[in-house]
Amino acid sequence: MKIKLTSLMVDDQDKALKFYTDILGFVKKTEIPMGEHRWLTVVSKEEQDGVELVLEPLGFAPAKVYQKELFGAGIPATAFHVDDIQSEYQRLLGLGVVFSIQPTPMGTVTIAVFADTCGNNLQIYQL
């Protein structure tokens, strides 16, 4: 069993694709029209055959409530590994990303949390 796909709810697929590619640096892998929305995935530039992240439209009312409550509580919807959290933090700040938690050591891990402009808090971490 392998993890090849995971999803993240976003309030606007176009806005999400721009943020996840232009700001975070992922690349679009799949885009398939599906009526009002699309099957839309991004992957890491460094692992283009790795795990795909589906930018999932919020088409289900309970999902909207869940996303809003998670965001309001400051809980990250997912986390991304980085090799140098200070450099990534500075790079993202320079691109206008808003952080709710600056790089903070938590034992052997350092984390930072920011908003993705699409309804989610995201965490970056360095081991």
Coordinates of N, CA, C and O in Angstrom, one line a residue:
M1 N 0.8 -1.2 0.0 CA 0.0 0.0 0.0 C 0.9 1.2 0.0 O 1.9 1.3 0.7
K2 N 0.5 2.2 -0.8 CA 1.3 3.5 -0.9 C 0.4 4.7 -0.9 O -0.8 4.6 -1.3
I3 N 0.9 5.8 -0.5 CA 0.2 7.0 -0.6 C 0.6 7.7 -1.9 O 1.8 8.0 -2.0
K4 N -0.3 7.8 -2.8 CA 0.0 8.5 -4.1 C -0.8 9.7 -4.3 O -0.5 10.5 -5.2
L5 N -1.9 9.9 -3.5 CA -2.8 11.0 -3.7 C -3.3 11.5 -2.3 O -3.7 10.6 -1.5
T6 N -3.4 12.8 -2.1 CA -4.1 13.3 -1.0 C -4.8 14.6 -1.4 O -4.5 15.1 -2.5
S7 N -5.8 15.0 -0.7 CA -6.5 16.2 -1.2 C -6.6 17.3 -0.1 O -6.4 17.0 1.1
L8 N -6.8 18.5 -0.6 CA -7.0 19.6 0.3 C -8.1 20.5 -0.3 O -8.2 20.8 -1.5
M9 N -9.1 20.8 0.6 CA -10.2 21.6 0.1 C -9.8 23.0 -0.1 O -9.1 23.6 0.8
V10 N -10.2 23.6 -1.2 CA -9.9 25.0 -1.5 C -11.2 25.7 -1.9 O -12.1 25.1 -2.5
D11 N -11.3 27.0 -1.6 CA -12.5 27.7 -1.9 C -12.6 28.2 -3.3 O -13.6 28.6 -3.8
D12 N -11.4 28.1 -4.0 CA -11.4 28.6 -5.4 C -10.2 27.9 -6.1 O -9.1 28.1 -5.8
Q13 N -10.5 27.0 -7.1 CA -9.5 26.2 -7.7 C -8.5 27.1 -8.5 O -7.3 26.8 -8.5
D14 N -8.9 28.1 -9.2 CA -8.0 29.0 -9.9 C -7.0 29.7 -9.0 O -5.8 29.7 -9.2
K15 N -7.6 30.3 -7.9 CA -6.8 31.0 -6.9 C -5.8 30.0 -6.3 O -4.6 30.3 -6.1
A16 N -6.3 28.8 -6.0 CA -5.4 27.8 -5.3 C -4.3 27.4 -6.3 O -3.1 27.3 -5.8
L17 N -4.6 27.1 -7.5 CA -3.6 26.7 -8.5 C -2.5 27.8 -8.6 O -1.3 27.5 -8.6
K18 N -2.9 29.1 -8.6 CA -1.9 30.2 -8.7 C -1.0 30.2 -7.4 O 0.2 30.3 -7.5
F19 N -1.6 30.1 -6.2 CA -0.9 30.1 -5.0 C 0.1 28.9 -4.9 O 1.2 29.1 -4.6
Y20 N -0.4 27.7 -5.2 CA 0.4 26.5 -5.0 C 1.5 26.4 -6.0 O 2.5 25.8 -5.7
T21 N 1.3 27.0 -7.2 CA 2.4 27.0 -8.2 C 3.3 28.2 -8.1 O 4.5 28.1 -7.9
D22 N 2.7 29.4 -8.2 CA 3.5 30.6 -8.2 C 4.1 31.0 -6.9 O 5.3 31.5 -6.9
I23 N 3.5 30.7 -5.8 CA 4.0 31.0 -4.5 C 4.8 29.9 -3.8 O 5.9 30.0 -3.5
L24 N 4.1 28.7 -3.7 CA 4.8 27.6 -3.1 C 5.8 26.9 -3.9 O 6.6 26.2 -3.4
G25 N 5.6 27.0 -5.3 CA 6.6 26.3 -6.2 C 6.3 24.9 -6.6 O 7.1 24.3 -7.2
F26 N 5.0 24.5 -6.4 CA 4.6 23.2 -6.9 C 4.4 23.3 -8.4 O 4.3 24.4 -8.9
V27 N 4.2 22.2 -9.1 CA 3.9 22.2 -10.5 C 2.6 21.5 -10.7 O 2.3 20.5 -10.1
K28 N 1.8 22.0 -11.7 CA 0.5 21.3 -12.0 C 0.8 20.0 -12.7 O 1.7 19.9 -13.6
K29 N 0.2 19.0 -12.3 CA 0.4 17.6 -12.9 C -0.9 17.2 -13.7 O -0.7 16.8 -14.8
T30 N -2.0 17.4 -13.1 CA -3.3 16.9 -13.8 C -4.3 18.0 -13.8 O -4.5 18.6 -12.7
E31 N -5.0 18.2 -14.9 CA -6.2 19.1 -14.9 C -7.2 18.4 -15.9 O -7.0 18.4 -17.1
I32 N -8.3 17.9 -15.3 CA -9.3 17.3 -16.1 C -10.6 18.0 -15.8 O -11.1 18.0 -14.6
P33 N -11.3 18.5 -16.8 CA -12.6 19.2 -16.6 C -13.6 18.1 -16.0 O -13.7 17.0 -16.5
M34 N -14.4 18.5 -15.0 CA -15.4 17.7 -14.5 C -16.6 18.5 -14.2 O -17.0 18.8 -13.0
G35 N -17.3 19.0 -15.2 CA -18.5 19.8 -15.0 C -18.1 21.2 -14.5 O -17.2 21.8 -15.1
E36 N -18.6 21.6 -13.4 CA -18.3 23.0 -12.9 C -16.9 23.1 -12.3 O -16.4 24.2 -12.3
H37 N -16.3 22.0 -11.9 CA -15.0 22.0 -11.3 C -14.0 21.1 -12.2 O -14.4 20.7 -13.3
R38 N -12.8 20.9 -11.6 CA -11.8 20.1 -12.3 C -11.2 19.2 -11.3 O -11.1 19.4 -10.1
W39 N -10.6 18.1 -11.9 CA -9.7 17.2 -11.2 C -8.4 17.9 -11.3 O -7.8 17.9 -12.5
L40 N -7.9 18.5 -10.3 CA -6.7 19.4 -10.4 C -5.7 19.0 -9.4 O -6.0 19.0 -8.2
T41 N -4.5 18.6 -9.8 CA -3.4 18.2 -8.9 C -2.1 18.9 -9.1 O -1.8 19.3 -10.2
V42 N -1.4 19.1 -8.0 CA 0.0 19.6 -8.1 C 0.9 18.6 -7.4 O 0.5 17.8 -6.6
V43 N 2.2 18.8 -7.8 CA 3.2 17.9 -7.2 C 4.5 18.8 -6.9 O 4.6 19.9 -7.5
S44 N 5.4 18.2 -6.2 CA 6.6 18.9 -5.9 C 7.5 18.9 -7.1 O 7.5 17.9 -7.9
K45 N 8.2 20.0 -7.4 CA 9.1 20.0 -8.5 C 10.2 18.9 -8.4 O 10.6 18.4 -9.4
E46 N 10.6 18.6 -7.2 CA 11.6 17.7 -6.9 C 11.2 16.2 -7.0 O 12.0 15.3 -7.1
E47 N 9.9 16.0 -6.9 CA 9.3 14.6 -6.9 C 8.0 14.6 -7.8 O 6.9 14.4 -7.3
Q48 N 8.2 14.8 -9.1 CA 7.0 14.9 -9.9 C 6.3 13.6 -10.1 O 5.2 13.6 -10.6
D49 N 6.9 12.5 -9.7 CA 6.2 11.2 -9.7 C 5.8 10.8 -8.3 O 5.4 9.7 -8.1
G50 N 5.9 11.8 -7.4 CA 5.6 11.5 -6.0 C 4.1 11.7 -5.7 O 3.2 11.7 -6.6
V51 N 3.8 12.0 -4.5 CA 2.4 12.2 -4.0 C 1.8 13.4 -4.7 O 2.4 14.5 -4.8
E52 N 0.6 13.2 -5.3 CA -0.2 14.3 -5.9 C -1.1 14.9 -4.8 O -1.7 14.2 -4.1
L53 N -1.2 16.3 -4.8 CA -2.1 17.0 -4.0 C -3.3 17.5 -4.8 O -3.1 18.3 -5.8
V54 N -4.5 16.9 -4.5 CA -5.7 17.4 -5.2 C -6.2 18.7 -4.6 O -6.3 18.7 -3.4
L55 N -6.3 19.7 -5.5 CA -6.9 20.9 -5.0 C -8.4 20.8 -5.2 O -9.0 21.0 -6.2
E56 N -9.1 20.3 -4.1 CA -10.4 19.8 -4.1 C -11.4 21.0 -3.9 O -11.3 21.7 -2.9
P57 N -12.4 21.2 -4.8 CA -13.3 22.3 -4.6 C -14.3 22.0 -3.5 O -14.6 20.9 -3.2
L58 N -14.7 23.1 -2.8 CA -15.6 23.0 -1.7 C -17.0 22.9 -2.2 O -17.7 23.9 -2.2
G59 N -17.5 21.8 -2.6 CA -18.8 21.6 -3.2 C -19.8 21.0 -2.2 O -20.9 20.7 -2.6
F60 N -19.4 20.7 -1.0 CA -20.2 20.0 -0.1 C -20.3 20.9 1.2 O -19.3 21.2 1.8
A61 N -21.5 21.3 1.5 CA -21.7 22.2 2.6 C -21.0 21.9 3.9 O -20.4 22.7 4.5
P62 N -21.0 20.6 4.4 CA -20.3 20.3 5.6 C -18.8 20.5 5.5 O -18.1 20.8 6.5
A63 N -18.3 20.4 4.3 CA -16.8 20.6 4.1 C -16.5 22.1 4.3 O -15.4 22.4 4.8
K64 N -17.4 22.9 3.9 CA -17.2 24.4 4.1 C -17.1 24.7 5.6 O -16.3 25.5 6.0
V65 N -18.0 24.1 6.4 CA -18.0 24.3 7.8 C -16.7 23.8 8.4 O -16.1 24.4 9.2
Y66 N -16.3 22.6 8.0 CA -15.1 22.0 8.5 C -13.9 22.8 8.2 O -13.1 23.1 9.1
Q67 N -13.8 23.3 7.0 CA -12.6 24.1 6.6 C -12.6 25.4 7.4 O -11.6 25.8 8.0
K68 N -13.8 26.1 7.6 CA -13.9 27.3 8.3 C -13.5 27.1 9.8 O -12.8 28.0 10.3
E69 N -14.0 26.1 10.4 CA -13.7 25.8 11.8 C -12.2 25.5 12.0 O -11.6 25.9 13.0
L70 N -11.6 24.7 11.1 CA -10.2 24.3 11.2 C -9.4 25.6 11.1 O -8.4 25.8 11.9
F71 N -9.7 26.4 10.1 CA -8.9 27.7 9.9 C -9.1 28.6 11.1 O -8.1 29.1 11.6
G72 N -10.3 28.8 11.6 CA -10.5 29.6 12.7 C -9.8 29.2 14.0 O -9.4 30.0 14.8
A73 N -9.6 27.9 14.1 CA -8.9 27.3 15.3 C -7.4 27.4 15.1 O -6.6 27.1 16.0
G74 N -6.9 27.8 13.9 CA -5.5 28.0 13.6 C -4.8 26.6 13.4 O -3.6 26.5 13.4
I75 N -5.6 25.6 13.0 CA -5.1 24.3 12.8 C -4.7 24.1 11.3 O -5.5 24.3 10.5
P76 N -3.5 23.7 11.1 CA -3.1 23.5 9.7 C -3.8 22.3 9.0 O -4.0 21.3 9.7
A77 N -4.3 22.5 7.8 CA -5.0 21.4 7.1 C -4.0 20.3 6.6 O -4.4 19.2 6.4
T78 N -2.7 20.7 6.4 CA -1.7 19.8 6.0 C -0.3 20.4 6.3 O -0.3 21.6 6.7
A79 N 0.7 19.6 6.1 CA 2.1 20.1 6.3 C 3.0 19.7 5.2 O 2.8 18.6 4.6
F80 N 4.0 20.6 4.9 CA 4.9 20.3 3.9 C 6.3 20.4 4.5 O 6.7 21.3 5.2
H81 N 7.2 19.4 4.1 CA 8.6 19.4 4.6 C 9.4 20.3 3.8 O 9.2 20.5 2.6
V82 N 10.3 21.0 4.5 CA 11.3 21.9 3.8 C 12.7 21.6 4.4 O 12.8 21.1 5.5
D83 N 13.7 21.8 3.6 CA 15.1 21.5 4.0 C 15.6 22.6 4.9 O 16.4 22.4 5.9
D84 N 15.2 23.9 4.7 CA 15.7 25.0 5.4 C 14.5 26.0 5.7 O 14.2 26.8 4.9
I85 N 14.0 25.8 6.9 CA 12.7 26.6 7.2 C 13.0 28.1 7.3 O 12.1 28.8 6.9
Q86 N 14.1 28.5 7.7 CA 14.4 30.0 7.8 C 14.4 30.6 6.4 O 13.8 31.6 6.1
S87 N 15.1 29.9 5.5 CA 15.1 30.4 4.1 C 13.7 30.4 3.4 O 13.4 31.3 2.7
E88 N 13.0 29.3 3.6 CA 11.6 29.2 3.1 C 10.7 30.3 3.7 O 9.9 30.9 3.0
Y89 N 10.8 30.5 5.0 CA 10.0 31.5 5.6 C 10.3 32.9 5.0 O 9.4 33.6 4.7
Q90 N 11.6 33.2 4.9 CA 12.0 34.5 4.3 C 11.5 34.6 2.9 O 11.0 35.7 2.4
R91 N 11.6 33.6 2.1 CA 11.2 33.6 0.7 C 9.7 33.8 0.6 O 9.2 34.7 -0.2
L92 N 8.9 33.1 1.4 CA 7.5 33.3 1.4 C 7.0 34.6 1.9 O 6.1 35.2 1.4
L93 N 7.7 35.1 3.0 CA 7.4 36.5 3.4 C 7.6 37.5 2.3 O 6.8 38.4 2.1
G94 N 8.7 37.3 1.6 CA 8.9 38.2 0.4 C 7.9 38.2 -0.6 O 7.7 39.1 -1.4
L95 N 7.2 37.1 -0.7 CA 6.1 36.9 -1.7 C 4.7 37.3 -1.1 O 3.7 37.2 -1.8
G96 N 4.7 37.9 0.1 CA 3.5 38.4 0.7 C 2.7 37.4 1.5 O 1.5 37.6 1.8
V97 N 3.2 36.2 1.7 CA 2.5 35.2 2.5 C 2.4 35.6 4.0 O 3.3 36.2 4.5
V98 N 1.2 35.4 4.5 CA 0.9 35.9 5.9 C 1.1 34.7 6.8 O 0.3 33.7 6.7
F99 N 2.0 34.8 7.8 CA 2.2 33.7 8.8 C 1.5 34.0 10.1 O 1.5 35.1 10.6
S100 N 0.9 33.0 10.6 CA 0.3 33.1 12.0 C 1.3 32.6 13.0 O 1.2 33.0 14.2
I101 N 2.2 31.8 12.6 CA 3.3 31.3 13.5 C 4.6 31.3 12.7 O 4.8 30.7 11.7
Q102 N 5.6 32.1 13.2 CA 6.9 32.2 12.6 C 7.6 30.9 12.9 O 7.2 30.2 13.8
P103 N 8.8 30.6 12.3 CA 9.5 29.4 12.6 C 9.7 29.3 14.1 O 10.3 30.2 14.8
T104 N 9.3 28.1 14.6 CA 9.3 27.9 16.1 C 9.8 26.5 16.3 O 9.2 25.5 15.8
P105 N 10.9 26.3 17.1 CA 11.3 25.0 17.5 C 10.3 24.3 18.4 O 9.7 24.9 19.3
M106 N 10.0 23.0 18.1 CA 9.2 22.1 18.8 C 9.9 20.8 19.0 O 9.7 19.9 18.2
G107 N 10.8 20.8 20.0 CA 11.6 19.6 20.1 C 12.6 19.5 19.0 O 13.3 20.4 18.7
T108 N 12.6 18.4 18.3 CA 13.5 18.2 17.2 C 13.0 18.7 15.8 O 13.7 18.6 14.8
V109 N 11.8 19.3 15.9 CA 11.2 19.8 14.6 C 11.0 21.3 14.8 O 10.7 21.8 15.9
T110 N 11.2 22.1 13.7 CA 10.8 23.5 13.7 C 9.6 23.6 12.7 O 9.7 23.1 11.6
I111 N 8.6 24.4 13.1 CA 7.4 24.6 12.3 C 7.2 26.0 12.1 O 7.6 26.9 12.8
A112 N 6.4 26.3 11.1 CA 5.8 27.6 10.8 C 4.4 27.4 10.2 O 4.2 26.4 9.5
V113 N 3.5 28.3 10.4 CA 2.1 28.2 9.9 C 1.7 29.5 9.2 O 2.0 30.6 9.6
F114 N 1.1 29.3 8.0 CA 0.7 30.4 7.2 C -0.7 30.1 6.5 O -1.1 28.9 6.4
A115 N -1.3 31.1 6.0 CA -2.6 31.0 5.3 C -2.3 30.8 3.8 O -1.4 31.5 3.2
D116 N -3.1 30.0 3.1 CA -2.9 29.7 1.7 C -3.8 30.6 0.8 O -3.8 30.4 -0.4
T117 N -4.5 31.5 1.3 CA -5.5 32.4 0.6 C -6.7 31.7 0.1 O -7.5 32.3 -0.6
C118 N -6.8 30.4 0.3 CA -7.9 29.6 -0.2 C -8.7 28.9 0.9 O -9.4 27.9 0.7
G119 N -8.6 29.5 2.2 CA -9.3 28.9 3.3 C -8.6 28.0 4.2 O -9.2 27.5 5.1
N120 N -7.3 27.8 4.0 CA -6.5 26.9 4.8 C -5.3 27.5 5.5 O -4.7 28.4 5.0
N121 N -5.0 26.9 6.7 CA -3.7 27.2 7.3 C -2.8 26.0 6.8 O -3.3 24.9 6.8
L122 N -1.6 26.3 6.5 CA -0.6 25.3 6.1 C 0.6 25.4 7.0 O 0.9 26.4 7.5
Q123 N 1.2 24.2 7.2 CA 2.4 24.2 8.1 C 3.6 23.8 7.2 O 3.4 22.9 6.4
I124 N 4.7 24.4 7.4 CA 5.9 23.9 6.9 C 6.8 23.5 8.1 O 6.6 24.0 9.2
Y125 N 7.6 22.4 7.9 CA 8.4 21.9 9.0 C 9.7 21.5 8.5 O 9.9 21.1 7.3
Q126 N 10.7 21.5 9.4 CA 12.0 21.1 9.1 C 12.4 20.1 10.3 O 12.2 20.5 11.4
L127 N 12.9 18.9 9.9 CA 13.3 18.0 10.9 C 14.8 18.2 11.3 O 15.6 18.6 10.5

